[in-house]
Short mmCIF file of C-alpha atoms and ligand atoms in Angstrom, two decimals:
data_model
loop_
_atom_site.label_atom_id
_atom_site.label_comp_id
_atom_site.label_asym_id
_atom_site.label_seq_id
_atom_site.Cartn_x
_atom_site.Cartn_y
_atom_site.Cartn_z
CA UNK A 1482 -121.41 -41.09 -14.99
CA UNK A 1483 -119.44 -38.03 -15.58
CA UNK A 1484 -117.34 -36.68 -13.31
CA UNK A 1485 -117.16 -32.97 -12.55
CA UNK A 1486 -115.60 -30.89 -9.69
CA UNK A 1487 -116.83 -27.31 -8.10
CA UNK A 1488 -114.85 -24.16 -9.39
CA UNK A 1489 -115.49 -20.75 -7.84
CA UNK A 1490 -114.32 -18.94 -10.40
CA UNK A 1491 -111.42 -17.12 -10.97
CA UNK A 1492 -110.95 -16.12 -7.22
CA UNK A 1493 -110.88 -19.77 -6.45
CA UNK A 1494 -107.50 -20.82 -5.11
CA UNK A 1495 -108.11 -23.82 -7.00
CA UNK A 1496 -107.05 -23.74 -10.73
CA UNK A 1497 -108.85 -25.07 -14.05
CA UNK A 1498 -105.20 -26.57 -14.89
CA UNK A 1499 -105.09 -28.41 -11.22
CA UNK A 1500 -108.75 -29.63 -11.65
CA UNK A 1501 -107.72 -31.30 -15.29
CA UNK A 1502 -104.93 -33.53 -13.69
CA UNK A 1503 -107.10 -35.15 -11.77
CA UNK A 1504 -107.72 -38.51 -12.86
CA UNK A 1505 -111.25 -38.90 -14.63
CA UNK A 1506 -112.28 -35.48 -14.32
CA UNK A 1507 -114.17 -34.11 -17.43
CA UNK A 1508 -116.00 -30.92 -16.82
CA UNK A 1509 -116.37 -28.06 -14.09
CA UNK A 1510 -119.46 -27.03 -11.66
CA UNK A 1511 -119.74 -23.61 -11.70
CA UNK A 1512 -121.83 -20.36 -11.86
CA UNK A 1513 -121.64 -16.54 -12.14
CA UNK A 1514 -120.97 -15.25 -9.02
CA UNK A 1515 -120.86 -11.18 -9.31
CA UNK A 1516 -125.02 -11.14 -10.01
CA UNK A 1517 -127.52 -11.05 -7.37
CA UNK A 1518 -130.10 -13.91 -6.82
CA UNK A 1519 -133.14 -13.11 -9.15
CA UNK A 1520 -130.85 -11.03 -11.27
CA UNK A 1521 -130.33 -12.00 -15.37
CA UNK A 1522 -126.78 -13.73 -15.66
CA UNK A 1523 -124.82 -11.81 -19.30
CA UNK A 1524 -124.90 -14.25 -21.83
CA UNK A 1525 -120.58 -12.88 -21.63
CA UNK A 1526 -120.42 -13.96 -17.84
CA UNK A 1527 -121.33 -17.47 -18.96
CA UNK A 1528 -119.83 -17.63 -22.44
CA UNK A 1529 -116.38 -16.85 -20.69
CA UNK A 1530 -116.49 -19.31 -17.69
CA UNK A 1531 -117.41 -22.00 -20.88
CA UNK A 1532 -114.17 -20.62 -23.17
CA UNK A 1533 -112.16 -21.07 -19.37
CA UNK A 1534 -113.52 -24.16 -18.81
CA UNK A 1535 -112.76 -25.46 -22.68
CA UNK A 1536 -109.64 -23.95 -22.62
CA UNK A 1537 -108.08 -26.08 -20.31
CA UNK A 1538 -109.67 -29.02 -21.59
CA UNK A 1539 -112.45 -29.38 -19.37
CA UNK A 1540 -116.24 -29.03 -19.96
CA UNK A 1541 -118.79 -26.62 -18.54
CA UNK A 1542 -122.61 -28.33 -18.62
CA UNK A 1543 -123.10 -27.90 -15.05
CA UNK A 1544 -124.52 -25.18 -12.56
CA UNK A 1545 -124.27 -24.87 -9.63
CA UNK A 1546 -126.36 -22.86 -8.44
CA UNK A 1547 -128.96 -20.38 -10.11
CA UNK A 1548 -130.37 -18.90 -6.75
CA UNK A 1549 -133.75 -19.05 -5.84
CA UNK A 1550 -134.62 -15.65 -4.53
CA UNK A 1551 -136.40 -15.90 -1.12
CA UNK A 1552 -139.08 -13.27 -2.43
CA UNK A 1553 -139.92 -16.90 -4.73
CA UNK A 1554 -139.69 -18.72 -2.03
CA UNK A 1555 -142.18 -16.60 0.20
CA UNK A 1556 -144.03 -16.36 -2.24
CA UNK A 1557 -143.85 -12.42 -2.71
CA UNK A 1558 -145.40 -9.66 -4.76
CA UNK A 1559 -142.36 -9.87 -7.35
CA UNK A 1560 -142.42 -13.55 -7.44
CA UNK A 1561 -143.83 -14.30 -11.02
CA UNK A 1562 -141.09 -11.42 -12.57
CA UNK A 1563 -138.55 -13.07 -10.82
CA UNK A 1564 -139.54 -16.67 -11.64
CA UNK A 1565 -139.72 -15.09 -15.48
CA UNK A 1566 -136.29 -13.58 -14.80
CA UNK A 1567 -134.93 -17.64 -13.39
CA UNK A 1568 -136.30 -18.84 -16.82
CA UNK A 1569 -134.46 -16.35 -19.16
CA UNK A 1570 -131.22 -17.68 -16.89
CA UNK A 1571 -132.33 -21.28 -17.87
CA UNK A 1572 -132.56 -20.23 -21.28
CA UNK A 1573 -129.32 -18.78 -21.62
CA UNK A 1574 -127.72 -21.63 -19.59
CA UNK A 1575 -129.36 -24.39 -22.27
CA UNK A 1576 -128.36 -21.94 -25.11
CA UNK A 1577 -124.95 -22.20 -24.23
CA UNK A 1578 -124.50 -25.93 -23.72
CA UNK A 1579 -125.28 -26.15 -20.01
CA UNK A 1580 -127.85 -29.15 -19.24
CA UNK A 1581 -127.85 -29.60 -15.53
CA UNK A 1582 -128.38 -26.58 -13.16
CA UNK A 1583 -128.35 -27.19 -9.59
CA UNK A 1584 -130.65 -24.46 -7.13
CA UNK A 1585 -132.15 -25.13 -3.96
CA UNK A 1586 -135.37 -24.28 -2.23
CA UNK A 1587 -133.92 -23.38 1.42
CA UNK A 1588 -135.17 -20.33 3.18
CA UNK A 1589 -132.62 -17.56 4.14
CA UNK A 1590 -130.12 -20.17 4.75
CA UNK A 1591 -128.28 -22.32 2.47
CA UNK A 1592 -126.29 -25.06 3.67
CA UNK A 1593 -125.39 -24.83 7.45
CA UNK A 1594 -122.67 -26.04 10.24
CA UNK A 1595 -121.94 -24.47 13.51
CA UNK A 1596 -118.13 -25.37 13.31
CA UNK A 1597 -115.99 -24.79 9.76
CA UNK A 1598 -112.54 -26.10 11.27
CA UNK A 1599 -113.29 -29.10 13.43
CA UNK A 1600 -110.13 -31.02 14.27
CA UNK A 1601 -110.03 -34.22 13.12
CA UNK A 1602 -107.87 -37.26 14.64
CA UNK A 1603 -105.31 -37.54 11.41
CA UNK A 1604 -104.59 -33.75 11.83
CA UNK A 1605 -106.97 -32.41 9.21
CA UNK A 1606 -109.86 -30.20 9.92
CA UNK A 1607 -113.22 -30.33 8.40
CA UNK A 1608 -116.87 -29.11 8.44
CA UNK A 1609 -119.14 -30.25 11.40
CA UNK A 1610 -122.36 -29.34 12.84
CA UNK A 1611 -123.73 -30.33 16.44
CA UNK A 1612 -127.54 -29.02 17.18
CA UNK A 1613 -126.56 -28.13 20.84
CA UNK A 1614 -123.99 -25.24 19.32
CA UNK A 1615 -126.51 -24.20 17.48
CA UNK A 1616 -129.13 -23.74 20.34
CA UNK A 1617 -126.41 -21.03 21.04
CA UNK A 1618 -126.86 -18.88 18.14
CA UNK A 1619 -129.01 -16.25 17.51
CA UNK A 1620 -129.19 -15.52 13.68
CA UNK A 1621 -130.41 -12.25 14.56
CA UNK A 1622 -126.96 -11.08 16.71
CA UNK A 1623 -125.51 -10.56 13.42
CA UNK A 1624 -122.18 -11.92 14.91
CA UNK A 1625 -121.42 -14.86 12.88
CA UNK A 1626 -120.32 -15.42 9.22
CA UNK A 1627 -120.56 -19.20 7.40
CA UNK A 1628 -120.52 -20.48 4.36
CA UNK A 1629 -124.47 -20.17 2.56
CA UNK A 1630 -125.02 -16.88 4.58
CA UNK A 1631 -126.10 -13.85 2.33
CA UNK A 1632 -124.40 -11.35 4.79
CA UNK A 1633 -125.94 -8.23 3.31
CA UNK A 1634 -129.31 -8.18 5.21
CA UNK A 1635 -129.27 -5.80 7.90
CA UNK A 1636 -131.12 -7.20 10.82
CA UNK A 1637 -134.56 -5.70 10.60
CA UNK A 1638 -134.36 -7.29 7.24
CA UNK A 1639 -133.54 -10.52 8.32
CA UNK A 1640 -136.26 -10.28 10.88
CA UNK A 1641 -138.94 -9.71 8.58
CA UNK A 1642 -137.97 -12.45 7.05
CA UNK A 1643 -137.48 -14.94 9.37
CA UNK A 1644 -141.43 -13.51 10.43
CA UNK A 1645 -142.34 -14.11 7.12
CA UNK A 1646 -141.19 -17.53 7.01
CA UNK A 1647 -142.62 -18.72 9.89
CA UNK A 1648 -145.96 -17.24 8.99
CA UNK A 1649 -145.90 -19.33 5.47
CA UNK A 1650 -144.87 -23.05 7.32
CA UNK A 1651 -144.30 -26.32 5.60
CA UNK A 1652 -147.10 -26.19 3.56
CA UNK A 1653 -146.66 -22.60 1.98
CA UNK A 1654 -143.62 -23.40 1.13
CA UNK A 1655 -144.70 -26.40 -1.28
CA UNK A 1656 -147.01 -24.07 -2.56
CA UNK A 1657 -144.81 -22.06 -3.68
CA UNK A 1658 -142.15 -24.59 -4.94
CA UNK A 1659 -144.84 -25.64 -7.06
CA UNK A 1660 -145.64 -22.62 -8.45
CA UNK A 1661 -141.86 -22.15 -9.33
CA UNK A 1662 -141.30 -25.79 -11.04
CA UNK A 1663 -144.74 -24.83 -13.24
CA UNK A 1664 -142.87 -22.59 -14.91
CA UNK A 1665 -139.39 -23.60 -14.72
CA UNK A 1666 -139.35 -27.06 -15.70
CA UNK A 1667 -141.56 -26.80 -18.99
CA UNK A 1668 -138.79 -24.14 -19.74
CA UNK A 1669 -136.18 -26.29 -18.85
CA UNK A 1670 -137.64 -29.24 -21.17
CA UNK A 1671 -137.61 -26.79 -23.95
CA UNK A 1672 -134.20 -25.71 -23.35
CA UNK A 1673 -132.85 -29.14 -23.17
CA UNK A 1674 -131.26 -28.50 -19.22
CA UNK A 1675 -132.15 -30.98 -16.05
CA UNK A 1676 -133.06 -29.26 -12.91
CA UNK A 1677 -131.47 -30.73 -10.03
CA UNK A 1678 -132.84 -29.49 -6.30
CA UNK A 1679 -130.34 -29.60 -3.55
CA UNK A 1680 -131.70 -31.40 -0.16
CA UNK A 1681 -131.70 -29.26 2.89
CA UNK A 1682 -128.88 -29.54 4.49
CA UNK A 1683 -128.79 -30.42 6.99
CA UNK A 1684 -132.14 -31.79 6.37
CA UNK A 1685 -134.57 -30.24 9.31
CA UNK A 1686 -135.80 -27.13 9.91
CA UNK A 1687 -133.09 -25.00 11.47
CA UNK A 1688 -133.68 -21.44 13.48
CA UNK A 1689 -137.56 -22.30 13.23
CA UNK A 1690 -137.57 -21.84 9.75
CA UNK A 1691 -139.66 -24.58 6.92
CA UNK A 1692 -137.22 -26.72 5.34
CA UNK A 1693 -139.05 -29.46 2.82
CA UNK A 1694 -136.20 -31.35 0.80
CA UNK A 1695 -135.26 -33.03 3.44
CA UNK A 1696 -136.15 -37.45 3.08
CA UNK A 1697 -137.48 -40.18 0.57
CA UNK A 1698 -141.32 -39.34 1.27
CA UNK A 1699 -140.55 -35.16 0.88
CA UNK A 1700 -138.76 -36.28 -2.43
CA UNK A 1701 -141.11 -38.42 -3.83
CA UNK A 1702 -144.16 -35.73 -3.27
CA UNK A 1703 -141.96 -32.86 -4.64
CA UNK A 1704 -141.03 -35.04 -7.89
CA UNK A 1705 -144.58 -35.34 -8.29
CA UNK A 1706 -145.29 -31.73 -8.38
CA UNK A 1707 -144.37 -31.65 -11.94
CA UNK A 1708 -143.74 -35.28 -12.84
CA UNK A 1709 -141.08 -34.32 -15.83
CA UNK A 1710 -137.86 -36.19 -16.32
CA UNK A 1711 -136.14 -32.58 -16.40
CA UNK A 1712 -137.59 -31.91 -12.72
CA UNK A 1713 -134.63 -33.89 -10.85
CA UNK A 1714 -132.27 -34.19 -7.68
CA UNK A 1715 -129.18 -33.34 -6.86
CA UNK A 1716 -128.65 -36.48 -4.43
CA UNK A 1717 -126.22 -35.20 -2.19
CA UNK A 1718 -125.72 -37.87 0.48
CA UNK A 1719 -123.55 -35.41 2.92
CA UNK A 1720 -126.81 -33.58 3.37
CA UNK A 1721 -129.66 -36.45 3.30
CA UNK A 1722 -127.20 -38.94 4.59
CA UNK A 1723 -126.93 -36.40 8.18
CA UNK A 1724 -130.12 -38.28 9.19
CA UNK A 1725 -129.96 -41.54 10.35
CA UNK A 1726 -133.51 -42.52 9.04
CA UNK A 1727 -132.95 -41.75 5.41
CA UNK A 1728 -131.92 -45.35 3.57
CA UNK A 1729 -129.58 -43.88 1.02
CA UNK A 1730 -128.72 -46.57 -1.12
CA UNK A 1731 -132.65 -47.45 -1.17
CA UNK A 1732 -133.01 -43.96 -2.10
CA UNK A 1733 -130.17 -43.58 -4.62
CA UNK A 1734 -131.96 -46.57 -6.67
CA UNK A 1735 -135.35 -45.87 -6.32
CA UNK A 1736 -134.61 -42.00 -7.26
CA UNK A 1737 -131.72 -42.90 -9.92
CA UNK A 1738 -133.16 -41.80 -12.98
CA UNK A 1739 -134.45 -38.53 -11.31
CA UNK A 1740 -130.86 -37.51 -9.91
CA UNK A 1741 -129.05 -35.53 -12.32
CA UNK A 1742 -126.19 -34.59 -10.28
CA UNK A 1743 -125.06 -36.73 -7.57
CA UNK A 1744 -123.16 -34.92 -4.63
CA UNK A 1745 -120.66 -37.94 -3.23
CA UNK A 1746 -119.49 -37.87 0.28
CA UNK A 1747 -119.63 -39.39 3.97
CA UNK A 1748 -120.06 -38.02 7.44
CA UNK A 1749 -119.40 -39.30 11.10
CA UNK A 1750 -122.97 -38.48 12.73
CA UNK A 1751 -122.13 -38.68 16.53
CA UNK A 1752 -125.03 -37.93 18.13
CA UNK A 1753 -128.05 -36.50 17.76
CA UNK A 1754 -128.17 -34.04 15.18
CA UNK A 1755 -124.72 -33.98 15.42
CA UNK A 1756 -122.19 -34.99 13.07
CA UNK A 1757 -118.88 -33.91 11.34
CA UNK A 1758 -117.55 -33.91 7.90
CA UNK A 1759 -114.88 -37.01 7.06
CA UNK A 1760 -112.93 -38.29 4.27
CA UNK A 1761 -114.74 -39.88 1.25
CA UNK A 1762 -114.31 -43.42 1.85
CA UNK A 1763 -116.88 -45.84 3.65
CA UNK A 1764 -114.31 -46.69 6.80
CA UNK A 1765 -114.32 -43.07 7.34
CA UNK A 1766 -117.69 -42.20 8.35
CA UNK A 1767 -121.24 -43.60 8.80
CA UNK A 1768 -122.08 -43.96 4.90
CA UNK A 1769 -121.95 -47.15 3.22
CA UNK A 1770 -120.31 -45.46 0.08
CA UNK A 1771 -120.23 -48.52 -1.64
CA UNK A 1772 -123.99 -49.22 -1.48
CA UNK A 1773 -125.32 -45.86 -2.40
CA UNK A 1774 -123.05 -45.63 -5.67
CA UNK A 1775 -124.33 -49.73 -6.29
CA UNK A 1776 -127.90 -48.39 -5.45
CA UNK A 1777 -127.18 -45.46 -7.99
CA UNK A 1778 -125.72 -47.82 -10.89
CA UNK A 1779 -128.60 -50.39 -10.31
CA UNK A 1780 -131.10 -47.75 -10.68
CA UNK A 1781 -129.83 -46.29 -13.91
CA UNK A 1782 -128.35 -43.10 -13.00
CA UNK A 1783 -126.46 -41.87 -15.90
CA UNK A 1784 -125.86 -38.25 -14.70
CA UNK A 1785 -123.67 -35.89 -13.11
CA UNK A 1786 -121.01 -36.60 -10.06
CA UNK A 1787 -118.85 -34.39 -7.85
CA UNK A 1788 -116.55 -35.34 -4.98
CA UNK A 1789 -117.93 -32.59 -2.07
CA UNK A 1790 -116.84 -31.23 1.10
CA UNK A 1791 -113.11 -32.48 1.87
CA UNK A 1792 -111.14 -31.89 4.27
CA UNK A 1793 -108.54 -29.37 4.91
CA UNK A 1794 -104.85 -31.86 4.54
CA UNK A 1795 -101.11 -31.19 4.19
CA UNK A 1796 -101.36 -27.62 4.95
CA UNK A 1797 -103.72 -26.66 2.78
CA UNK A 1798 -105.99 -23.64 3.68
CA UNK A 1799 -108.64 -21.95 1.25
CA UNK A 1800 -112.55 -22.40 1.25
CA UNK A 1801 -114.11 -24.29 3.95
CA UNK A 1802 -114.90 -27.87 2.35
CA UNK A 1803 -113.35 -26.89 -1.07
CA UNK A 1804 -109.56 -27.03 -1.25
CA UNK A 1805 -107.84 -29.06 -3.72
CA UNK A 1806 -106.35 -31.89 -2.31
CA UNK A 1807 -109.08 -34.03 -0.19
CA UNK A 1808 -111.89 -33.56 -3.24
CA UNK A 1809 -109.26 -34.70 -5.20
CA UNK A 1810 -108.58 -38.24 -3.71
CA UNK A 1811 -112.57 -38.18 -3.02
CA UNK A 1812 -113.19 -38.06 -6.90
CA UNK A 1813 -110.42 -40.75 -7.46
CA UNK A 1814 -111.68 -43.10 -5.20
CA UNK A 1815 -115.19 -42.12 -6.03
CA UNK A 1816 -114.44 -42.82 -10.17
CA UNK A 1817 -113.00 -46.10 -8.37
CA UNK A 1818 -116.32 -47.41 -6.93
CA UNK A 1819 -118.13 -47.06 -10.36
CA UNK A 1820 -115.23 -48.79 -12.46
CA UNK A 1821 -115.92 -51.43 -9.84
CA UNK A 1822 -119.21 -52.07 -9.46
CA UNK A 1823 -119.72 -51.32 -13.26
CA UNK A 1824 -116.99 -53.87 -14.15
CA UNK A 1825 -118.39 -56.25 -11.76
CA UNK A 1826 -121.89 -56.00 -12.65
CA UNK A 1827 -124.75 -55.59 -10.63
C1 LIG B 366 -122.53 -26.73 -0.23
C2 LIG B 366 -123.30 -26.88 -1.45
C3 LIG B 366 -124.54 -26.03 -1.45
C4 LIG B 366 -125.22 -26.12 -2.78
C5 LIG B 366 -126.50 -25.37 -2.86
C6 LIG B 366 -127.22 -25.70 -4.12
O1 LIG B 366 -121.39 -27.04 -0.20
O2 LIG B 366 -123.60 -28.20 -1.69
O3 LIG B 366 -124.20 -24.71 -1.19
O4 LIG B 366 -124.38 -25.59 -3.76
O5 LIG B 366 -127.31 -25.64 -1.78
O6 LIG B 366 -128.11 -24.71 -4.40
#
């Protein structure tokens, strides 16, 4: 297990030199942020967030994310030059010592919640999402911002999209995820990098649109599609973990060797499709930490781990789900349960 922790950049509030004190920590998540999906990232862009990274004495080996452009997704016209265009990235990436990239395969949204400060008992805010708020949203008002959202479509574009979407279903959309790991994952093997798929999250279809990554059957068919150690998960349990029917420590061992990356964190679901971000350990939400990092060691997982989402505590204020201080006590008590259960033996 190596444990890593998401950096935005150098607009991120949170510094490389705060990230290195934490205890255990050995490398950053990152990615070039000032390209647009489907664009070529400069070998420079990604040679200096590496010299950053090694500067302060931390590692860069992991991406997150090379965006999938939805013209991929859909299936589009420019979808093989674009798929060409993900490979040269994946290239590049492996060329310059990266060997995990995380990406996901969500349409037009990435990861969703209808409520980015949601006050929490202890005085912290965090993350939540509750189905019945977002009944109340129209994606096509063009009145709300959150995190995921590419905010430059105008709203004719987005509706042709969302059209398009619906038009393609479930099933085109495994079409064309196939189509994309064909490529992508032979290039990946020869470029020595794991590809890691983030679950939906949450993991149903949201606004009426196809979502696929979403439990242990949907998983199992897509790491079939190209049945290649490099074609992997990112397991994060926040996301799979928001419905009650996934078994995530069964999953975490059955999938172990698959997951490259392993987002760690709990929830509180409430309700029906309805649940809010909490702090990392077990008592503080509806995850059985504990099992799903035993599940991960007895499998055989040997990859990638980040604290996610944390609150918002002692003041702090930044980027919804990534200030300093609550990933920080996540990864410490995270690095915790492995010492353990590695000590202990399983
Ligand atoms: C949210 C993140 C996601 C993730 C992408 C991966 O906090 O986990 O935005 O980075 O879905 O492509």
């Amino acid at each position: 297990m190596k444990m890593t922790f998401r950096w935005y950049g150098e607009n991120d509030k949170v510094t490389l030199e705060q990230i290195r004190q934490i205890p255990g920590m050995t490398g950053i998540v990152s990615a070039v942020y000032d390209v647009a999906p489907g664009k070529v990232w400069s070998v420079e862009s990604i040679e200096r967030i590496k010299r950053l990274a090694n500067d302060a004495g931390l590692d860069f080996t992991v991406v997150e994310s090379v965006p999938v452009p939805e013209e991929i997704k859909l299936g589009g016209p420019d979808a093989e030059e674009l798929i060409e265009n993900y490979c040269e990235n994946v290239r590049r990436l492996g060329a310059a010592g990266v060997d995990c990239i995380c990406y996901n395969f969500m349409p037009v949204f990435d990861w969703f919640r209808t409520n980015l400060k949601n006050e929490l008992p202890e005085g912290a805010n965090g993350l939540s999402y509750d189905e019945k708020e977002l009944a109340k949203l129209d994606p096509l008002s063009g009145e709300f911002s959150l995190p995921g959202w590419d905010e430059s479509y105008t709203k004719n574009e987005l509706r042709i999209l969302m059209e398009r979407y619906s038009k393609l279903g479930e099933e085109g959309l495994w079409k064309n995820v196939e189509r994309f790991l064909r490529s992508v994952i032979p290039t990946a093997h020869e470029a020595g990098v794991n590809m890691a798929i983030h679950p939906d999250d949450p993991p149903w279809g949201i606004f009426g649109l196809p979502r696929i990554i979403t439990n242990e059957q949907n998983i199992e068919r897509f790491l079939k599609l190209v049945d290649m150690p490099e074609n992997g998960l990112t397991f994060c349990t926040g996301s799979l973990g928001a419905s009650p029917d996934n078994d995530l420590p069964k999953m975490a061992k059955k999938f172990a060797r698959r997951i490259h990356f392993a987002h760690l964190r709990n929830i509180a679901i409430t309700g029906y499709r309805e649940f809010h971000e909490v702090a990392h350990p077990t008592e503080c939400g509806s995850l059985d930490m504990f099992a799903i990092v035993k599940g991960l060691v007895e499998g055989g997982f040997d990859g990638y781990v980040r604290p996610d989402h944390g609150r918002m505590i002692w003041g702090e204020t930044g980027k919804g789900g990534y200030g300093l201080y609550d990933r920080a006590l996540g990864a410490a008590y995270l690095y915790g349960l492995f010492e353990g259960i590695k000590k202990i033996g399983v």
